[in-house]
mmCIF file of C-alpha atoms in Angstrom:
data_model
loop_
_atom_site.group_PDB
_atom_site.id
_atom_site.type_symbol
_atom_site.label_atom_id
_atom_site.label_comp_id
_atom_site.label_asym_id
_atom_site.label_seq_id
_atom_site.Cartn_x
_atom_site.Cartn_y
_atom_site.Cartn_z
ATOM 1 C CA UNK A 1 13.963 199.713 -179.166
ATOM 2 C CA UNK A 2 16.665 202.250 -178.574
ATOM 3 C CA UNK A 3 14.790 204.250 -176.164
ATOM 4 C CA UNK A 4 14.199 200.783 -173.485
ATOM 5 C CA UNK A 5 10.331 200.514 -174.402
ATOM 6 C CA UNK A 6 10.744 196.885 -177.400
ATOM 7 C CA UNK A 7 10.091 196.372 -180.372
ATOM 8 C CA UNK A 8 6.363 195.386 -179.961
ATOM 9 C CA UNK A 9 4.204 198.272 -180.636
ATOM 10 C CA UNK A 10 1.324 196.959 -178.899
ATOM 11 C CA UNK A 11 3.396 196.906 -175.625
ATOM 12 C CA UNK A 12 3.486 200.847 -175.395
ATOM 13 C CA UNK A 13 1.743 202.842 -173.431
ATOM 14 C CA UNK A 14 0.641 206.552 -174.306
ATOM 15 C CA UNK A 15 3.842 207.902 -173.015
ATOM 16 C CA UNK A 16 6.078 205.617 -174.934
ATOM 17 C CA UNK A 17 4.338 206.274 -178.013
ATOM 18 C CA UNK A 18 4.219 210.080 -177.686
ATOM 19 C CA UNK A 19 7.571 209.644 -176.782
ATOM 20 C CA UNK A 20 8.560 207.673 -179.771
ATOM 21 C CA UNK A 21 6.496 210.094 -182.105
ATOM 22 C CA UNK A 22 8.625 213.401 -181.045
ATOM 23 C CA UNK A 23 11.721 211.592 -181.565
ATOM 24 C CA UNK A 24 11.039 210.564 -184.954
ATOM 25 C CA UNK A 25 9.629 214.621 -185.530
ATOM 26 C CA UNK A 26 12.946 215.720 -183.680
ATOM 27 C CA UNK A 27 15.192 213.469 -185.400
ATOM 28 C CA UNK A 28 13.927 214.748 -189.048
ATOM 29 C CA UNK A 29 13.888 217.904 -188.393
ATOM 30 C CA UNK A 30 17.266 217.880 -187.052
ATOM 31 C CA UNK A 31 18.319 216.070 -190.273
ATOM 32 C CA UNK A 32 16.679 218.732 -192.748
ATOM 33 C CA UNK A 33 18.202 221.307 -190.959
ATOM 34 C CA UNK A 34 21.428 219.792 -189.341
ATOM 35 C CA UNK A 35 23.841 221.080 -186.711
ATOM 36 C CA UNK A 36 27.199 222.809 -187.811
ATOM 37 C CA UNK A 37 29.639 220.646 -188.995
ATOM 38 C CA UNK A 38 33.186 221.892 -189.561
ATOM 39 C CA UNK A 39 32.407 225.717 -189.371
ATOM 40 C CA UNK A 40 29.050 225.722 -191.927
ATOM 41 C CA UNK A 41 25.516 224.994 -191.873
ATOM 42 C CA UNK A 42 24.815 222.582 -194.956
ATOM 43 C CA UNK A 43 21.856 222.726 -197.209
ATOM 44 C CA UNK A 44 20.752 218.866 -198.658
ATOM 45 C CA UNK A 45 20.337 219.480 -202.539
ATOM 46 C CA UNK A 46 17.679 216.912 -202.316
ATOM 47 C CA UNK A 47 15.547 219.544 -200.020
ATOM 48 C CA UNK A 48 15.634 222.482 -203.221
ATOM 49 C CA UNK A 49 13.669 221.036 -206.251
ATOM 50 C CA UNK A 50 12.955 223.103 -209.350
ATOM 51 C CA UNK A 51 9.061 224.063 -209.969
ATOM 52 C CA UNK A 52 6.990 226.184 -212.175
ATOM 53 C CA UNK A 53 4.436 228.977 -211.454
ATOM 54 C CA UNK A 54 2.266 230.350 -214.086
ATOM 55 C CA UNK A 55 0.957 234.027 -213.650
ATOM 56 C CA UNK A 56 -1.354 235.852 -216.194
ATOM 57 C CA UNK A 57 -3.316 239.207 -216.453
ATOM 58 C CA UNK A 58 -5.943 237.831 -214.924
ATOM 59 C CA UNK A 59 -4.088 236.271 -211.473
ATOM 60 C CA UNK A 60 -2.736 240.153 -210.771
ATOM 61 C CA UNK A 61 0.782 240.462 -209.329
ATOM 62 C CA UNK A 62 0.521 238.510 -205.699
ATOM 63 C CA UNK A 63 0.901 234.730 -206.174
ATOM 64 C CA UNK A 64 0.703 232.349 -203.280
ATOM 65 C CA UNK A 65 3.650 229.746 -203.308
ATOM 66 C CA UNK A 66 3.508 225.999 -202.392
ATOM 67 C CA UNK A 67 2.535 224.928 -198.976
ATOM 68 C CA UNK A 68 6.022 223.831 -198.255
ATOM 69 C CA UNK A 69 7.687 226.929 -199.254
ATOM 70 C CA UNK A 70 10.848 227.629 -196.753
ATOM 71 C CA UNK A 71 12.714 229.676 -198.868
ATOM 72 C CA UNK A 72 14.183 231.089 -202.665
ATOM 73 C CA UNK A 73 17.223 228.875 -203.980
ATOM 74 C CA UNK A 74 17.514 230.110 -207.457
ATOM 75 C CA UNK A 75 15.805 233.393 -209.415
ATOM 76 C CA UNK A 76 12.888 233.372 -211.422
ATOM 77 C CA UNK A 77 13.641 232.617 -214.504
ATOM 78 C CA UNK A 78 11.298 232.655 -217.979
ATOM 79 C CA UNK A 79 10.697 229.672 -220.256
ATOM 80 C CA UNK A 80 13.343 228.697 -222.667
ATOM 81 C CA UNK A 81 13.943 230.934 -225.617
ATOM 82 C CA UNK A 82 12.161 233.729 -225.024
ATOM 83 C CA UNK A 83 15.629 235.396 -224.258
ATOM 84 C CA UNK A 84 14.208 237.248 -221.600
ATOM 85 C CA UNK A 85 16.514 238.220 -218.353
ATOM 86 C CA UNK A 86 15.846 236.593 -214.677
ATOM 87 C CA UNK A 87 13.449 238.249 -212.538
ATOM 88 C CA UNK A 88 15.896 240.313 -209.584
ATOM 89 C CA UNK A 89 15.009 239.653 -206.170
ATOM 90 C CA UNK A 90 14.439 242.591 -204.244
ATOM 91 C CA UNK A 91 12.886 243.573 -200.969
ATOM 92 C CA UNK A 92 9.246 243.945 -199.926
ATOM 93 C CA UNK A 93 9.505 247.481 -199.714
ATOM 94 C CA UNK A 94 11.089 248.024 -203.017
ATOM 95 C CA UNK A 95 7.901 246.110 -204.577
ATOM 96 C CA UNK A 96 5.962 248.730 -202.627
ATOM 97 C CA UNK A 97 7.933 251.841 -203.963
ATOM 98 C CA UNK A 98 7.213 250.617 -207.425
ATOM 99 C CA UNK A 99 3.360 249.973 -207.266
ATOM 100 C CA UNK A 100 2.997 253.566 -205.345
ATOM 101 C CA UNK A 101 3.903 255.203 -208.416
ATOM 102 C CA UNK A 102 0.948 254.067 -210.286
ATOM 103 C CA UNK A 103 -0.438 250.885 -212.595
ATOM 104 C CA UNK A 104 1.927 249.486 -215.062
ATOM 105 C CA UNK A 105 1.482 246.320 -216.816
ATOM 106 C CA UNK A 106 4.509 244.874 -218.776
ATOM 107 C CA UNK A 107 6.463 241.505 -218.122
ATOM 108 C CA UNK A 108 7.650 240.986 -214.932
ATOM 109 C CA UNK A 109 11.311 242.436 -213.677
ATOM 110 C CA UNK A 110 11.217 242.150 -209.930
ATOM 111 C CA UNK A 111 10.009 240.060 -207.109
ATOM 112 C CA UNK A 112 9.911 240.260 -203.436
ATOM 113 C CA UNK A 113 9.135 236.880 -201.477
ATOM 114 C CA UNK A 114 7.110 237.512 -197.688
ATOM 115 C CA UNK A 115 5.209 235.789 -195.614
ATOM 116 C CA UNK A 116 1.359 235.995 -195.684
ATOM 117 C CA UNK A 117 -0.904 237.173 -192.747
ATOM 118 C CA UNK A 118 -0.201 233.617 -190.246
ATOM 119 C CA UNK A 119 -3.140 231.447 -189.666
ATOM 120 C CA UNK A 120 -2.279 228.985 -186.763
ATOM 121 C CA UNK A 121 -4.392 226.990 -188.761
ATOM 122 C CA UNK A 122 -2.211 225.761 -191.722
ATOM 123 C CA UNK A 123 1.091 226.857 -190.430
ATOM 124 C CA UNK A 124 3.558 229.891 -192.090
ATOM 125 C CA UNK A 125 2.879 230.441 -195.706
ATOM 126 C CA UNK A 126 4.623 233.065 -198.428
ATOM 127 C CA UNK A 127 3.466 234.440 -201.024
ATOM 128 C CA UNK A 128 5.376 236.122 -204.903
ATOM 129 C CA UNK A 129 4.698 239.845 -205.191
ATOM 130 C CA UNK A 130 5.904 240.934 -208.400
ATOM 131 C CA UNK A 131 6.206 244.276 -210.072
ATOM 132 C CA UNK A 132 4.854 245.268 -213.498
ATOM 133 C CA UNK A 133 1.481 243.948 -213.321
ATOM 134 C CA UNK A 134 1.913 240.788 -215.949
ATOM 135 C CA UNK A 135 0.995 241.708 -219.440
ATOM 136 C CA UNK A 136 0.380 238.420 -220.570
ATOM 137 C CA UNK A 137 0.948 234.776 -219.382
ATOM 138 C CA UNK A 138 4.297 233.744 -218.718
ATOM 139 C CA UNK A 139 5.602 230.340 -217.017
ATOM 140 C CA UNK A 140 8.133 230.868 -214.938
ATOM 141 C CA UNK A 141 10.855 228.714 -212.746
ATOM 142 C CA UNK A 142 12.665 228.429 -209.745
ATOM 143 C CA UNK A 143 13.626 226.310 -207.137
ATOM 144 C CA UNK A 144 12.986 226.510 -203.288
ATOM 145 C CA UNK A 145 14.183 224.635 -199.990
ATOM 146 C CA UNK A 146 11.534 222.242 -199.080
ATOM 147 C CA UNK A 147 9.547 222.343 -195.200
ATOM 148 C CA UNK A 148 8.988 218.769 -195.457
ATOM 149 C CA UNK A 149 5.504 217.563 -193.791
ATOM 150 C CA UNK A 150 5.883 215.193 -190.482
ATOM 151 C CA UNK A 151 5.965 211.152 -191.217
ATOM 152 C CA UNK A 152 2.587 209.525 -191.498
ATOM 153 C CA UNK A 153 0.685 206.588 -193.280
ATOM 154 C CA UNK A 154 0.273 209.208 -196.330
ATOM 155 C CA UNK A 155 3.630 210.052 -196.193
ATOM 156 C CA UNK A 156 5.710 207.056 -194.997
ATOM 157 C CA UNK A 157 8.963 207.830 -196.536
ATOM 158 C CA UNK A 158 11.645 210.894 -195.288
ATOM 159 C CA UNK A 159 13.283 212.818 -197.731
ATOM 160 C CA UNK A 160 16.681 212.240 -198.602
ATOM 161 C CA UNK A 161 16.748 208.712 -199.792
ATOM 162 C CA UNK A 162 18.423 205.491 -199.236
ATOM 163 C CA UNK A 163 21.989 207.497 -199.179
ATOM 164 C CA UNK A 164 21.269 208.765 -196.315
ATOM 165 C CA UNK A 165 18.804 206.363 -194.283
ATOM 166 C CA UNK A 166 21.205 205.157 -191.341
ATOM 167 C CA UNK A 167 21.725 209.211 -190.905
ATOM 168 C CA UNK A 168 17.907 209.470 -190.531
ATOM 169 C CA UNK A 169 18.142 206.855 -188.194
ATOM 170 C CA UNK A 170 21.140 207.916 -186.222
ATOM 171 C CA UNK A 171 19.031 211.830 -186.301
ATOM 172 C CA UNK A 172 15.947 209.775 -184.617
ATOM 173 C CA UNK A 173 17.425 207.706 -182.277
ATOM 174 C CA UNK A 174 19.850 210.635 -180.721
ATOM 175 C CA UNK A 175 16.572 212.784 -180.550
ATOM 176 C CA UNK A 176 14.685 209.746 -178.442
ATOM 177 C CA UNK A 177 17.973 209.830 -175.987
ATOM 178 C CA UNK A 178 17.716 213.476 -175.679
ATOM 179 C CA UNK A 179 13.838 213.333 -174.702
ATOM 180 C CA UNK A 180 14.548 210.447 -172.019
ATOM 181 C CA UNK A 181 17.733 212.164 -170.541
ATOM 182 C CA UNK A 182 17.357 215.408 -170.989
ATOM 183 C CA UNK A 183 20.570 216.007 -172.328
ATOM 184 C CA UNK A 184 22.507 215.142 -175.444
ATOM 185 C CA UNK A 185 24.464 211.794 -175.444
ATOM 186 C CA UNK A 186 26.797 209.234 -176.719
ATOM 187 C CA UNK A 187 23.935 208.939 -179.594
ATOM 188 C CA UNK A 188 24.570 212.341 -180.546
ATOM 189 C CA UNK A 189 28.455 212.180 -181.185
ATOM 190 C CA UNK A 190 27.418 208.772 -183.789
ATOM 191 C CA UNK A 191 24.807 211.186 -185.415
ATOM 192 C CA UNK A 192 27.316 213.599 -185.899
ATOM 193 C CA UNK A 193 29.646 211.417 -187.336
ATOM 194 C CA UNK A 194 26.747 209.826 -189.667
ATOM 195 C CA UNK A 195 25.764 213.606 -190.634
ATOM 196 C CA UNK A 196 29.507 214.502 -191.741
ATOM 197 C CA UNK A 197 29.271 211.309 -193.673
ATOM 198 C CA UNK A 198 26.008 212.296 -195.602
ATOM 199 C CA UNK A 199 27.864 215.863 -196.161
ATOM 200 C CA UNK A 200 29.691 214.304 -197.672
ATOM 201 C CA UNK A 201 27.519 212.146 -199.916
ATOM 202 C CA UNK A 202 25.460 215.080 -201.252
ATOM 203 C CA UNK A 203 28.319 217.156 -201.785
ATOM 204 C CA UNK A 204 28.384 214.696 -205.031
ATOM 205 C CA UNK A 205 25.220 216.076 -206.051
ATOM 206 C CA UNK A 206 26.835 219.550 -206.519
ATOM 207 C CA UNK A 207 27.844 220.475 -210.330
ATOM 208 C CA UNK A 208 31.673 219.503 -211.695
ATOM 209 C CA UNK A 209 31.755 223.271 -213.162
ATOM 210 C CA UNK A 210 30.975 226.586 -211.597
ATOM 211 C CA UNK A 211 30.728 228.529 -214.342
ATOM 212 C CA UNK A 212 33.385 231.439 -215.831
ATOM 213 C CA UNK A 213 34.629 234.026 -212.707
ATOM 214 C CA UNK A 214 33.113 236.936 -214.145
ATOM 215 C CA UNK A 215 30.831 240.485 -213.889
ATOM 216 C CA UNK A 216 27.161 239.171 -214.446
ATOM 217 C CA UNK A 217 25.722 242.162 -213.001
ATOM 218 C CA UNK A 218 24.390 243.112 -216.879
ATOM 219 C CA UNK A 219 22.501 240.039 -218.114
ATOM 220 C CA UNK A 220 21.895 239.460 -221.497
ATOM 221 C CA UNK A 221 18.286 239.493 -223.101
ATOM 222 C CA UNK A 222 15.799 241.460 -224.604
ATOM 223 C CA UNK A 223 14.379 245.247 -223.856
ATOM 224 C CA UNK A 224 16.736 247.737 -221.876
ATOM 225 C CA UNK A 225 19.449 245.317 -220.704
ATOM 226 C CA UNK A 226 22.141 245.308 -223.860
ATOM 227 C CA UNK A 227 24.448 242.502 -224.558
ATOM 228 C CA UNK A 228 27.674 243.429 -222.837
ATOM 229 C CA UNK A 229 30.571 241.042 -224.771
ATOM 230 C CA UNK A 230 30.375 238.722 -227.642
ATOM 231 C CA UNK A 231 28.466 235.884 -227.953
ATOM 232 C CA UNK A 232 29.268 233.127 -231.048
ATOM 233 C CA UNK A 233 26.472 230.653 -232.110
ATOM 234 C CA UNK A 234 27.155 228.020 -234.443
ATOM 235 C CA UNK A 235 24.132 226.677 -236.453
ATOM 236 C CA UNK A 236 24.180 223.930 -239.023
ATOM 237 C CA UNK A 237 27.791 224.311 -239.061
ATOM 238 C CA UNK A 238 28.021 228.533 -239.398
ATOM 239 C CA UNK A 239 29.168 230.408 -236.792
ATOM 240 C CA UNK A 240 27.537 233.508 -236.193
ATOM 241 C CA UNK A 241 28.053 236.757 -233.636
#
């Protein structure tokens, strides 16, 4: 209706509808990944959900990672309790450095995420390469930045939620402006006001503590890595060190 073609869908030709469908593609995209807005880039905490990937002896040390992999948010981490340290992220070549040295197989202490050969196909995809070889089976987690698929009758509903809807909307309908004129309009300056306003909104999502301002570079945990400052548990009502 915004872009001058109705609100009957029946009444559109092949150009309107191709039309229609890149605005709605430009539009999210544009949302996921929106414009700078007082200096900074923002990142949606609704695009960086927490997952699980299970490696073993058998799967090797190369691990493919979802299909909508963009990006690392967080470190690997190990399963509750075990008490063992995050997994560092290092570079590809690092991971390559390691293995040339020979075949070890203990738990996991580094990772390097890259990109696997492309296939035009199915689109970018990465892959985990981690260094020991696993010794065992270990679940690990992590979170990542979504690449959400395009709209479609299998997946009718944009990410983001009802918080943010008339920003979606305000993203698509700017986007169909810019296809017809070529050029950014009075659309645009509403979608930027819409998108400061959902900033705004997520920033809610964020946590209400940061943590204590201090040297993590030694993390606590089992094998080499030593417990660097005192630690008091209480259990059952005894404290212990």
């Amino acid at each position: 209706y915004a872009m001058g073609y109705g609100r009957t869908s029946t009444n559109w030709g092949t150009e309107e509808t191709d039309n229609i469908d890149e605005a709605l593609k430009m539009g999210l995209r544009q949302f996921y990944f929106p414009p700078v807005v007082n200096g900074r880039a923002h990142r949606w905490s609704f695009l960086a959900p927490t997952t699980t990937l299970a490696i073993t002896v058998a799967g090797g040390y190369d691990y493919d990672l979802p299909d909508n992999f963009g990006f690392l948010t967080s470190e690997f981490t190990y399963a509750a309790d075990e008490g063992y340290e995050k997994i560092k992220s290092v570079g590809e070549s690092r991971i390559r450095a390691l293995r040339q040295m020979g075949t070890v197989s203990a738990r996991p202490r580094f990772v390097a995420v890259v990109s696997k050969a492309i296939d035009r196909t199915v689109g970018q995809r990465f892959q985990a390469l981690f260094w020991p070889t696993p010794d065992g089976s270990y679940t690990l987690t992590y979170a990542f930045e979504v690449l959400s698929d395009a709209l479609s009758e299998a997946n009718p509903y944009p990410l983001g939620g009802m918080a943010h809807a008339e920003t979606i909307k305000a993203s698509c309908i700017a986007a169909g402006e810019e296809i017809l004129e070529e050029a950014q309009g009075p659309k645009w300056e509403t979608f930027m006001a819409r998108i400061a306003a959902s900033i705004e909104v997520d920033k809610r999502m964020g946590p209400m503590i940061l943590g204590c301002n201090e040297d993590n570079s030694e993390d606590y945990g089992k094998g080499s890595n030593k417990i660097q400052r005192a630690i008091t548990v209480t259990l059952n009502g005894t404290a212990y060190d």
